[in-house]
mmCIF file of C-alpha atoms and ligand atoms in Angstrom:
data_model
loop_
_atom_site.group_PDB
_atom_site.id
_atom_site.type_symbol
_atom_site.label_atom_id
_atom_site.label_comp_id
_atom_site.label_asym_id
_atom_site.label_seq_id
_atom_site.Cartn_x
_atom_site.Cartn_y
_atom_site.Cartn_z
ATOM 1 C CA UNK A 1031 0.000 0.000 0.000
ATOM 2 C CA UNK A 1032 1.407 3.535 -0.837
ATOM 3 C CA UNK A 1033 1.550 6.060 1.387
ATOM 4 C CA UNK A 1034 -0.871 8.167 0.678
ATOM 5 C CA UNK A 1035 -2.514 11.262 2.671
ATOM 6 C CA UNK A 1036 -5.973 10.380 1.464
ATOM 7 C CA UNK A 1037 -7.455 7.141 1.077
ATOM 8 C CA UNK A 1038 -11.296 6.200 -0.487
ATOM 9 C CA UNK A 1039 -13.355 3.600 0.643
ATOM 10 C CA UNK A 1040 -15.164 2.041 -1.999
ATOM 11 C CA UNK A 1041 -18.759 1.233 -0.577
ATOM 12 C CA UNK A 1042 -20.263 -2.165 -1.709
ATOM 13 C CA UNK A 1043 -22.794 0.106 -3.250
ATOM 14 C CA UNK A 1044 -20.889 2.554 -4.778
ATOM 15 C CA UNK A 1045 -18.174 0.419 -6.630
ATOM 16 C CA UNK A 1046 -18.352 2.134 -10.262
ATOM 17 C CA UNK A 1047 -18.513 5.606 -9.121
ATOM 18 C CA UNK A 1048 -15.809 4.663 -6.136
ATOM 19 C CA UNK A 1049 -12.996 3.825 -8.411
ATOM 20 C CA UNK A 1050 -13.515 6.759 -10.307
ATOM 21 C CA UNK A 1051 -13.499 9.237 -7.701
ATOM 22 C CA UNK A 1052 -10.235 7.659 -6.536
ATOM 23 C CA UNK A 1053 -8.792 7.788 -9.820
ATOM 24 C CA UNK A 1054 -10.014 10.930 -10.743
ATOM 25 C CA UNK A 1055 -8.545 12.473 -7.577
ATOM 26 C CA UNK A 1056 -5.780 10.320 -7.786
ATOM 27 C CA UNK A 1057 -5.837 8.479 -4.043
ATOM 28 C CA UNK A 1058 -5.811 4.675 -3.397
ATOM 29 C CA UNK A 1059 -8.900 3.027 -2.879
ATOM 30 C CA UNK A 1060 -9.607 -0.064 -0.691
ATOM 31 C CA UNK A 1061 -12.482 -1.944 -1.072
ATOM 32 C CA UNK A 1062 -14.779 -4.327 1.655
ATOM 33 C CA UNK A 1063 -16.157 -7.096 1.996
ATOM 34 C CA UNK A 1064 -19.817 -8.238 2.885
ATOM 35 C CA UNK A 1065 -21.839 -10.418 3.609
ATOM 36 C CA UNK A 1066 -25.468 -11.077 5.459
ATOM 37 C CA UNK A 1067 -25.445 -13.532 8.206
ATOM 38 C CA UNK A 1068 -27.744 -16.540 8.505
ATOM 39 C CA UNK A 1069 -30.002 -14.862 10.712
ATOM 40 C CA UNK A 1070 -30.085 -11.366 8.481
ATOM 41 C CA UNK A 1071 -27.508 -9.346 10.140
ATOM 42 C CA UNK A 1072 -24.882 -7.438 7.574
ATOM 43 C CA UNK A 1073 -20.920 -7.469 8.062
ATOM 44 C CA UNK A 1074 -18.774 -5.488 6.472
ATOM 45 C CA UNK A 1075 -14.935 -5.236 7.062
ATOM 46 C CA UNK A 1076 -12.281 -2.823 5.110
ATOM 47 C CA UNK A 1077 -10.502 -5.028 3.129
ATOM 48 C CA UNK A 1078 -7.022 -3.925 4.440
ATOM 49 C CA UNK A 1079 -4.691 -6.288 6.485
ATOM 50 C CA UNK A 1080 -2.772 -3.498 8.013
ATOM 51 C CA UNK A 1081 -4.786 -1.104 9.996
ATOM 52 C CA UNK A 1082 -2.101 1.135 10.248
ATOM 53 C CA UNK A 1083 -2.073 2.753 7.448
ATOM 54 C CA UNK A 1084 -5.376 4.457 7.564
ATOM 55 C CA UNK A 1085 -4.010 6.090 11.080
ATOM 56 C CA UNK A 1086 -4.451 9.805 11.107
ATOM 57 C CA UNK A 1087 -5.094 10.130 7.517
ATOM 58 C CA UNK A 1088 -8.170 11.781 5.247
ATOM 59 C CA UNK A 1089 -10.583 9.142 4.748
ATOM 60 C CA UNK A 1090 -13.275 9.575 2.338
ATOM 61 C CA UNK A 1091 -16.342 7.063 2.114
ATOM 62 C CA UNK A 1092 -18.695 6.804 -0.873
ATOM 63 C CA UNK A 1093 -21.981 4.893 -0.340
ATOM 64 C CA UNK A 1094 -24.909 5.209 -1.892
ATOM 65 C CA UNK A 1095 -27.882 3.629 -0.116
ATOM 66 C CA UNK A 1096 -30.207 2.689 -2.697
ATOM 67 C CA UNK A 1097 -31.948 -0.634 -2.868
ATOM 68 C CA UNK A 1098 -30.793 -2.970 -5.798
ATOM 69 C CA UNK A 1099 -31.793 -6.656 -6.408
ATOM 70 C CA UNK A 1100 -28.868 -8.145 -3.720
ATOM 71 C CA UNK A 1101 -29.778 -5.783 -0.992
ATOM 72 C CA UNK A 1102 -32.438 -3.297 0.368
ATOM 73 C CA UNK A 1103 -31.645 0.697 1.301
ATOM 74 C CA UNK A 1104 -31.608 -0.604 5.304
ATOM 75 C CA UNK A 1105 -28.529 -3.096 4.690
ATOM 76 C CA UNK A 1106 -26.701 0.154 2.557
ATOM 77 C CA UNK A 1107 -27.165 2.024 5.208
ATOM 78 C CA UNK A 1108 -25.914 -0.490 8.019
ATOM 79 C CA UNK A 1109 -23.039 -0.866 5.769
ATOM 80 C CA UNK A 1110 -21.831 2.713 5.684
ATOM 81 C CA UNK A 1111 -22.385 3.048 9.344
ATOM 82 C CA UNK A 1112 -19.753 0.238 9.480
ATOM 83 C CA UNK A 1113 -17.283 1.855 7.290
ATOM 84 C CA UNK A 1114 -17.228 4.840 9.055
ATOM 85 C CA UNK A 1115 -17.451 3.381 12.593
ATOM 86 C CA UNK A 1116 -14.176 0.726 11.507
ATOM 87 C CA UNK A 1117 -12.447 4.219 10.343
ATOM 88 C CA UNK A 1118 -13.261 5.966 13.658
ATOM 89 C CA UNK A 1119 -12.337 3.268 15.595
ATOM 90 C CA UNK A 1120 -8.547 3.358 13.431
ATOM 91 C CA UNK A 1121 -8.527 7.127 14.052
ATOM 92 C CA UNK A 1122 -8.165 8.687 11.200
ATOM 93 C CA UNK A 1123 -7.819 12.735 11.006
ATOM 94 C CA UNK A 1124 -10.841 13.480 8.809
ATOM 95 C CA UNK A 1125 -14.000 11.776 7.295
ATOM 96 C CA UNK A 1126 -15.951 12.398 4.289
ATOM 97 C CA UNK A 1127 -19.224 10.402 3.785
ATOM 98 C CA UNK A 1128 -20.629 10.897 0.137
ATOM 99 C CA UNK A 1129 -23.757 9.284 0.110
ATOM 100 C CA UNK A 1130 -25.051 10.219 -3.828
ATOM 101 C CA UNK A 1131 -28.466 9.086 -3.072
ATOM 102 C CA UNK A 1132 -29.902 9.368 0.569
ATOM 103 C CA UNK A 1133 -32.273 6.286 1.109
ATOM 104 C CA UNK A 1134 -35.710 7.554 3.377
ATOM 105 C CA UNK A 1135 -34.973 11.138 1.871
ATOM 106 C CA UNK A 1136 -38.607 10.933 1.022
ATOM 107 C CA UNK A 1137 -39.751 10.050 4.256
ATOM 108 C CA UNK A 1138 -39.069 14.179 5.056
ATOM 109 C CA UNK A 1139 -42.417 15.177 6.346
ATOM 110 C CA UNK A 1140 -45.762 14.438 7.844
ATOM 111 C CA UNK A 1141 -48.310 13.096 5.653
ATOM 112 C CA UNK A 1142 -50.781 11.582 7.658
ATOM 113 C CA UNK A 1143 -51.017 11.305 11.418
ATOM 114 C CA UNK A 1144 -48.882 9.021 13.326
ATOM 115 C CA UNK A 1145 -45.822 9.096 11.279
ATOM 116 C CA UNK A 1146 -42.596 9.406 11.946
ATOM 117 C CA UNK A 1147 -40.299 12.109 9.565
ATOM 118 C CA UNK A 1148 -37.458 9.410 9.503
ATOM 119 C CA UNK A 1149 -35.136 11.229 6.905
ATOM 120 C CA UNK A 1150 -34.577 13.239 9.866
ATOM 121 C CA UNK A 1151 -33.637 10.278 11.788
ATOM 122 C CA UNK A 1152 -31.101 8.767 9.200
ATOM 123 C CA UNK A 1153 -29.424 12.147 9.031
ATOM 124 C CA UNK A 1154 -29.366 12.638 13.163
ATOM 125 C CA UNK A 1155 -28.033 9.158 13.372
ATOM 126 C CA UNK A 1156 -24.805 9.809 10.632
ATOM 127 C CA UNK A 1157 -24.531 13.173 12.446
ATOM 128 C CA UNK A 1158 -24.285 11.611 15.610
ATOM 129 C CA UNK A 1159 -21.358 8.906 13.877
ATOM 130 C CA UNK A 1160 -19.340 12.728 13.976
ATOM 131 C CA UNK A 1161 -17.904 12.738 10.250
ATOM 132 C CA UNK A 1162 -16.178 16.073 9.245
ATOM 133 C CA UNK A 1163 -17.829 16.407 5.819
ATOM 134 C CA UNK A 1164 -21.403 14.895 4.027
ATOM 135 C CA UNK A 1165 -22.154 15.049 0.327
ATOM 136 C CA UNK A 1166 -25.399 13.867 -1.115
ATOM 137 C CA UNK A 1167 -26.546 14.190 -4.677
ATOM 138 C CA UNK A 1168 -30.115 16.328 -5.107
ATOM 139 C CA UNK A 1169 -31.667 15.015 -1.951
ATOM 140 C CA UNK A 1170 -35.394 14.940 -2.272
ATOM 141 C CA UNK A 1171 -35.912 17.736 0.516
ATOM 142 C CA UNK A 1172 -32.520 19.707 0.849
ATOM 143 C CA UNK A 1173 -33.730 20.939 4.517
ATOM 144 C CA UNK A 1174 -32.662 18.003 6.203
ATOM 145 C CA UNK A 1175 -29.685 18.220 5.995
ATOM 146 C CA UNK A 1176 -29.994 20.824 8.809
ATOM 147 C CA UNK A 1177 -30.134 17.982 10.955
ATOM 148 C CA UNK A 1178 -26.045 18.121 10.310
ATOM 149 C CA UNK A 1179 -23.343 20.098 12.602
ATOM 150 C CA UNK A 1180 -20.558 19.063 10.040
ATOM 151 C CA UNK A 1181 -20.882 20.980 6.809
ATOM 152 C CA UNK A 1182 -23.230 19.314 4.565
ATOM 153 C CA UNK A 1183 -23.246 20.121 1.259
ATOM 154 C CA UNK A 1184 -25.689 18.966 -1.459
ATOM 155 C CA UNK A 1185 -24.432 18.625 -4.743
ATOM 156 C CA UNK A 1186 -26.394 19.213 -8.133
ATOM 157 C CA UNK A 1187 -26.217 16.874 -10.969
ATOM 158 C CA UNK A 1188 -28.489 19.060 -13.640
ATOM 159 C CA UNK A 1189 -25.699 20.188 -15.941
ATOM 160 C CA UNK A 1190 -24.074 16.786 -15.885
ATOM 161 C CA UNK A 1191 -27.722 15.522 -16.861
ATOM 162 C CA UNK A 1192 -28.339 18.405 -19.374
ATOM 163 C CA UNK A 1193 -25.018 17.982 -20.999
ATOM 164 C CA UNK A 1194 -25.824 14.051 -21.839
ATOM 165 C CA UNK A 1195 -28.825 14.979 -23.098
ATOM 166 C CA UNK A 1196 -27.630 17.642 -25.478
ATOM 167 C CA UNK A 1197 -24.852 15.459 -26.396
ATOM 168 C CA UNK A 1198 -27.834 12.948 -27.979
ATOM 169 C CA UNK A 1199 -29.016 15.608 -30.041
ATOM 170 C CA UNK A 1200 -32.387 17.291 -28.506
ATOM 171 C CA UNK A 1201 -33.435 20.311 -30.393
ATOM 172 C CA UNK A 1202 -36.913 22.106 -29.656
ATOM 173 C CA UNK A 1203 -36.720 20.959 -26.122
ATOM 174 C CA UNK A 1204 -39.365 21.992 -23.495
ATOM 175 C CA UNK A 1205 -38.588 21.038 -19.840
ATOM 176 C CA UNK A 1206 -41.784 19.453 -17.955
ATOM 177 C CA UNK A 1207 -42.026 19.065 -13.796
ATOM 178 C CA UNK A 1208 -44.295 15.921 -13.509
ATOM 179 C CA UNK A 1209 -45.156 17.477 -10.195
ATOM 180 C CA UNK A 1210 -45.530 21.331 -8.236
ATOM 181 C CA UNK A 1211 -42.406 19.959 -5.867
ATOM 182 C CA UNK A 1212 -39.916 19.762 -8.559
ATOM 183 C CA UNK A 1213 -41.215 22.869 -10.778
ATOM 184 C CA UNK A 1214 -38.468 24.808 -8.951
ATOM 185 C CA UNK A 1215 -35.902 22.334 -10.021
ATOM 186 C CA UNK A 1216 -37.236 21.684 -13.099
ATOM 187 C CA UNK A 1217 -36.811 25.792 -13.376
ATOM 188 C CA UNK A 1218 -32.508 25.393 -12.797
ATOM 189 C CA UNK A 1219 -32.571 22.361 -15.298
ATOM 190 C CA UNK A 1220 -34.230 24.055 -18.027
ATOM 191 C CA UNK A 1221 -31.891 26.905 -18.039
ATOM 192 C CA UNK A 1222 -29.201 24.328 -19.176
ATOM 193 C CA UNK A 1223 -30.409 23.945 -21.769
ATOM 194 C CA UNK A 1224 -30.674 27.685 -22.490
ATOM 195 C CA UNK A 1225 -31.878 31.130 -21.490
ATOM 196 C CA UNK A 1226 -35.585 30.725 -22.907
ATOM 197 C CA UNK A 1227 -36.274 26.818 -22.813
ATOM 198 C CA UNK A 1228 -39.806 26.691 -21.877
ATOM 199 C CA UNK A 1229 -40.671 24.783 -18.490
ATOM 200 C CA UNK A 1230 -44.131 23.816 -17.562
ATOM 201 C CA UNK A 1231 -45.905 21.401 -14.882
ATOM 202 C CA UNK A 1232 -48.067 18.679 -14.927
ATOM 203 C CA UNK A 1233 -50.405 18.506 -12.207
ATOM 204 C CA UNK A 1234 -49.807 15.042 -9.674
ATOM 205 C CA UNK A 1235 -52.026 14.281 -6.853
ATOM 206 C CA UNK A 1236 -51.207 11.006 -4.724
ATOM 207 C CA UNK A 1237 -53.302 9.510 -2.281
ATOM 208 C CA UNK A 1238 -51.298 9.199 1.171
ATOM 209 C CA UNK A 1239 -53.197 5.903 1.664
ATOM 210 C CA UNK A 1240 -52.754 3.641 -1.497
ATOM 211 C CA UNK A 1241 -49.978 5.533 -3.069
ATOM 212 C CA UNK A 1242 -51.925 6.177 -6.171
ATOM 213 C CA UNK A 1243 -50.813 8.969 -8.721
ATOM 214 C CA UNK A 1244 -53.264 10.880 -11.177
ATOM 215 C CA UNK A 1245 -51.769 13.406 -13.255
ATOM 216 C CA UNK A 1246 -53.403 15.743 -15.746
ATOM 217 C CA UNK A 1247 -51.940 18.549 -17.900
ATOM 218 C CA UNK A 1248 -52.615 20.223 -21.049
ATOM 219 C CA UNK A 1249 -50.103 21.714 -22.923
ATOM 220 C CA UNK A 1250 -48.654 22.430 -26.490
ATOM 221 C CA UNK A 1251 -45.924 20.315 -26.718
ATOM 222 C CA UNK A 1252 -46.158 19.633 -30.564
ATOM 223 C CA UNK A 1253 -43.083 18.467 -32.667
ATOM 224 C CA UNK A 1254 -41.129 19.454 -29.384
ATOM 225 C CA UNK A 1255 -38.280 17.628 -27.421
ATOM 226 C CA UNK A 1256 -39.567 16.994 -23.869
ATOM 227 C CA UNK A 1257 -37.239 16.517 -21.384
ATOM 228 C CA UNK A 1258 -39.226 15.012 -17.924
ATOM 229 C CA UNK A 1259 -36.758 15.917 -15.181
ATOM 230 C CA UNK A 1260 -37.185 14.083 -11.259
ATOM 231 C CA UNK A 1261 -35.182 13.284 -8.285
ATOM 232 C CA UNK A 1262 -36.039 9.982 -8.041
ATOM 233 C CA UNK A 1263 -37.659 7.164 -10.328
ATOM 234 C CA UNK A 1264 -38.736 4.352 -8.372
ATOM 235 C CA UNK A 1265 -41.556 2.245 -9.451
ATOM 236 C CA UNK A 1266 -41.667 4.688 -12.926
ATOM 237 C CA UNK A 1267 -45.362 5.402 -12.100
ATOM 238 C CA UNK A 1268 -44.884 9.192 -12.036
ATOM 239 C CA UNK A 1269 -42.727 9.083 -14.681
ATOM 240 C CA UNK A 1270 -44.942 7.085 -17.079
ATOM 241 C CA UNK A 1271 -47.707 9.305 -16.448
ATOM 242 C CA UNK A 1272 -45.839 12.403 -16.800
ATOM 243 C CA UNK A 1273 -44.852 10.717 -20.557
ATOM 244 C CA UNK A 1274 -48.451 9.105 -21.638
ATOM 245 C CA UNK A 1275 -49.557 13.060 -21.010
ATOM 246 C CA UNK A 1276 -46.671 14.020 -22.982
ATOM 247 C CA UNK A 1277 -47.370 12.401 -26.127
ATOM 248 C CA UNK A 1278 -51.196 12.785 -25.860
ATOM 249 C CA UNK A 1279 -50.193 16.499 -26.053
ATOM 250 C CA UNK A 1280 -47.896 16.206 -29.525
ATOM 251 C CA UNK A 1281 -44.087 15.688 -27.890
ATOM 252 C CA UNK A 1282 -42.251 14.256 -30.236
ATOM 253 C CA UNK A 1283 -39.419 13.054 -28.788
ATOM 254 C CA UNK A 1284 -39.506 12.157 -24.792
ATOM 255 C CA UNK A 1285 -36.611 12.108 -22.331
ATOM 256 C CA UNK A 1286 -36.769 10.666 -19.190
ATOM 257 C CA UNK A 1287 -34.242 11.591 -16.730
ATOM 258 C CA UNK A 1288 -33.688 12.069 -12.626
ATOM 259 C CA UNK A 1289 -30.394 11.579 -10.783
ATOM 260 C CA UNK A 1290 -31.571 8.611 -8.892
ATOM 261 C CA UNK A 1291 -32.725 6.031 -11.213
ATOM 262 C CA UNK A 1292 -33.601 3.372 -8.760
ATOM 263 C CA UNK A 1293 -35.949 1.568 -11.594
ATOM 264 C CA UNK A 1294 -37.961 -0.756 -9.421
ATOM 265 C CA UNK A 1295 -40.645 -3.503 -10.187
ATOM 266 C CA UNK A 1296 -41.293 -2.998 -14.352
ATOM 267 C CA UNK A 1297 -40.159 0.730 -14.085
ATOM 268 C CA UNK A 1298 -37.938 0.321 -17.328
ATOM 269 C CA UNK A 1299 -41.178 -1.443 -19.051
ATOM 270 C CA UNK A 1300 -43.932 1.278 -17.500
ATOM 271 C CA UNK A 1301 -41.876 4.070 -18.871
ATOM 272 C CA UNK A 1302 -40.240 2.825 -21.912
ATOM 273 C CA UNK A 1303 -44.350 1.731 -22.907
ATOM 274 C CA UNK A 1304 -45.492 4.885 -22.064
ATOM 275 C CA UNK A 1305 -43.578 5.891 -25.290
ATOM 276 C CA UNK A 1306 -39.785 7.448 -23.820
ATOM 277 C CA UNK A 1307 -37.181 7.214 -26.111
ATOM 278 C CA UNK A 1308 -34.309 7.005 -23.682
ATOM 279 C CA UNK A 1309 -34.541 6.725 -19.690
ATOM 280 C CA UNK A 1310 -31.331 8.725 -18.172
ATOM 281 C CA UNK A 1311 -30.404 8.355 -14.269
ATOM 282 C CA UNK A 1312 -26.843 9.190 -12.988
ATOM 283 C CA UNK A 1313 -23.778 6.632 -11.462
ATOM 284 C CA UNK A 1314 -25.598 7.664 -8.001
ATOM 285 C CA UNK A 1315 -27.546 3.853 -8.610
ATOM 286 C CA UNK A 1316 -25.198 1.693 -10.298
ATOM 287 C CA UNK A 1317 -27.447 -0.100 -12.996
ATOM 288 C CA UNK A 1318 -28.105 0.398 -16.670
ATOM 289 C CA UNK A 1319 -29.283 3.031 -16.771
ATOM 290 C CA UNK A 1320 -26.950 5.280 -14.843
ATOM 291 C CA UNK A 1321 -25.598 7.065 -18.276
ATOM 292 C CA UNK A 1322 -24.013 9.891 -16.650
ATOM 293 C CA UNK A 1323 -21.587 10.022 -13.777
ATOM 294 C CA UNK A 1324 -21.297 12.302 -11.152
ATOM 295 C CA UNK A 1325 -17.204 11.628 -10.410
ATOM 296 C CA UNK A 1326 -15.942 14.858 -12.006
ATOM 297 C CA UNK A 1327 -18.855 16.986 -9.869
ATOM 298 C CA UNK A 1328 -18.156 15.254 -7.070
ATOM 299 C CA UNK A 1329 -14.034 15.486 -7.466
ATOM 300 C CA UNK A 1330 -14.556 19.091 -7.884
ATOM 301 C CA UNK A 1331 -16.310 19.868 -4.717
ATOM 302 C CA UNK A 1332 -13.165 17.340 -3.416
ATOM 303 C CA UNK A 1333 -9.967 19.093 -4.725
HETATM 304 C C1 R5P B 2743 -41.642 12.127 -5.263
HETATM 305 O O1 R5P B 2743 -41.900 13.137 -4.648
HETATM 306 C C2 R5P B 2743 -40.391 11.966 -6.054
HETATM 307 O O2 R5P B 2743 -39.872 13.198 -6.440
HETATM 308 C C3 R5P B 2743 -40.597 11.072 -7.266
HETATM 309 O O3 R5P B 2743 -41.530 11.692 -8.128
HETATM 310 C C4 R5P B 2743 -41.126 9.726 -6.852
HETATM 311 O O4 R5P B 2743 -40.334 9.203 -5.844
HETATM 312 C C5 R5P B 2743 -41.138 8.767 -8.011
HETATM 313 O O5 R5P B 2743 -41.662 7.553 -7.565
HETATM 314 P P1 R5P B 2743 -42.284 6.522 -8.592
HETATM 315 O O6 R5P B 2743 -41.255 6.281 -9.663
HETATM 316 O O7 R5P B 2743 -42.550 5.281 -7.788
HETATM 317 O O8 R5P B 2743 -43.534 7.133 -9.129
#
């Protein structure tokens, strides 16, 4: 092992976007291994043999804690809270948790009575782990990150996103919020596209209880380029809608894109049928569809 000042710790989750932070930055990386126990429990160790060689240097983690087909969000997150607790326990001089996609982030408010706003509670328990430095990728409700003493930063993927898209040719594009939440967002994106790229909203209602979406809009989108920008797909439900609407109203060609691309269940079918030519997500979920990575944004905010 060299000996390096800075070291990366590539989290089972994280593995493509990892490396290239490391190599982009130009640190060592060291990898883990896991497992889940007979009875359900996770275990992760650093795969070093030498301990030493972390002591008192910069140690930066990257974890993302979305669910994929080997492992739900909760085991993610139980790993991460082993990687940093193995580093504390080393004593190291500094941590840095990136965590591109914040599992629960959704889970931000009150909806109905009785629950609990456990985003809140993820972020009090890393917080409470006493890292120096957390970086998320457009977390669904930026506020709760005030749950952090260390500086928390959250990093925006739009031009990264915007740049792929004009690199695949879109001309004639209009921007469309499938809901009132992200219109705001949607607003940033569009402008990255250029100064007077129209951006308009499609109204989406969902019922607390069942989870149901309706959406509705009416708009001229004929012969256009529509560009359907979220922070999350999950099932694809809001993102089908938001593209069945789309081409009802004359879009010619439809992108679907948002940074975390978790594409559960038969999201890929559910959107590609509801007529998108390309579905666009970022290295935050490592999957197929992650077209875009986030390493040079993230190495920026690094260097
Ligand atoms: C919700 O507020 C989010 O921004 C996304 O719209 C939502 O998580 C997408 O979920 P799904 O793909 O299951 O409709």
């Amino acid at each position: 092992m060299t000996s390096s000042e800075k070291f990366l710790i590539v989290g089972p989750a994280s593995q493509l976007l990892g490396v290239k932070i490391a190599n982009g930055l130009g640190i060592p990386c060291i990898n883990t291994e896991f497992k889940t126990f007979p009875d359900g429990e996770n275990y992760l160790r650093l795969n070093i043999e030498d301990e030493t060689v972390l002591e008192d240097k910069e140690i930066i983690i990257v974890q993302s804690t979305g669910p994929s087909t080997t492992r739900d969000q909760n085991a993610r997150i139980f790993e991460l809270f082993m990687m940093i607790d193995a580093v504390k326990r080393i004593g190291v001089s500094k941590i840095i948790a990136i965590i591109p996609y914040m599992a629960y982030a959704r889970q931000d408010k009150i909806f109905r009575p009785g629950e609990s706003e456990f985003a809140k509670v993820i972020l009090r328990i890393i917080n409470s782990m006493e890292i120096d430095e957390l970086y998320v990728v457009d977390i669904h409700a930026p506020n709760t990150l005030e749950e952090l003493t260390c500086k928390a930063v959250n990093i925006d993927s739009m031009k990264l996103l915007a740049d792929y898209i004009k690199s695949l040719g879109a001309t004639d594009i209009v921007v469309i919020s499938p809901d009132k939440g992200a219109l705001k967002r949607s607003k940033a994106f569009a402008k990255h596209f250029g100064e007077d790229v129209p951006v308009d909203v499609f109204e989406k209602k969902r019922d607390v209880k069942t989870g149901e979406i309706t959406m509705s809009g009416q708009l001229s989108l004929k012969n256009k380029d529509v560009v359907i920008a979220d922070d999350i797909i999950a099932t694809g439900g809001t993102m089908a809608s938001a593209i069945k609407i789309a081409k009802e109203n004359g879009a010619k060609k439809v992108y679907a894109t948002a940074t975390h691309a978790l594409m559960l269940e038969n999201a890929k079918y559910r959107i590609l049928k509801a007529g998108a030519d390309e579905i666009i997500g970022t290295d935050s979920i490592d999957n197929e569809i992650s077209k875009v990575s986030l390493a040079t944004i993230i190495i920026d905010y690094l260097q």
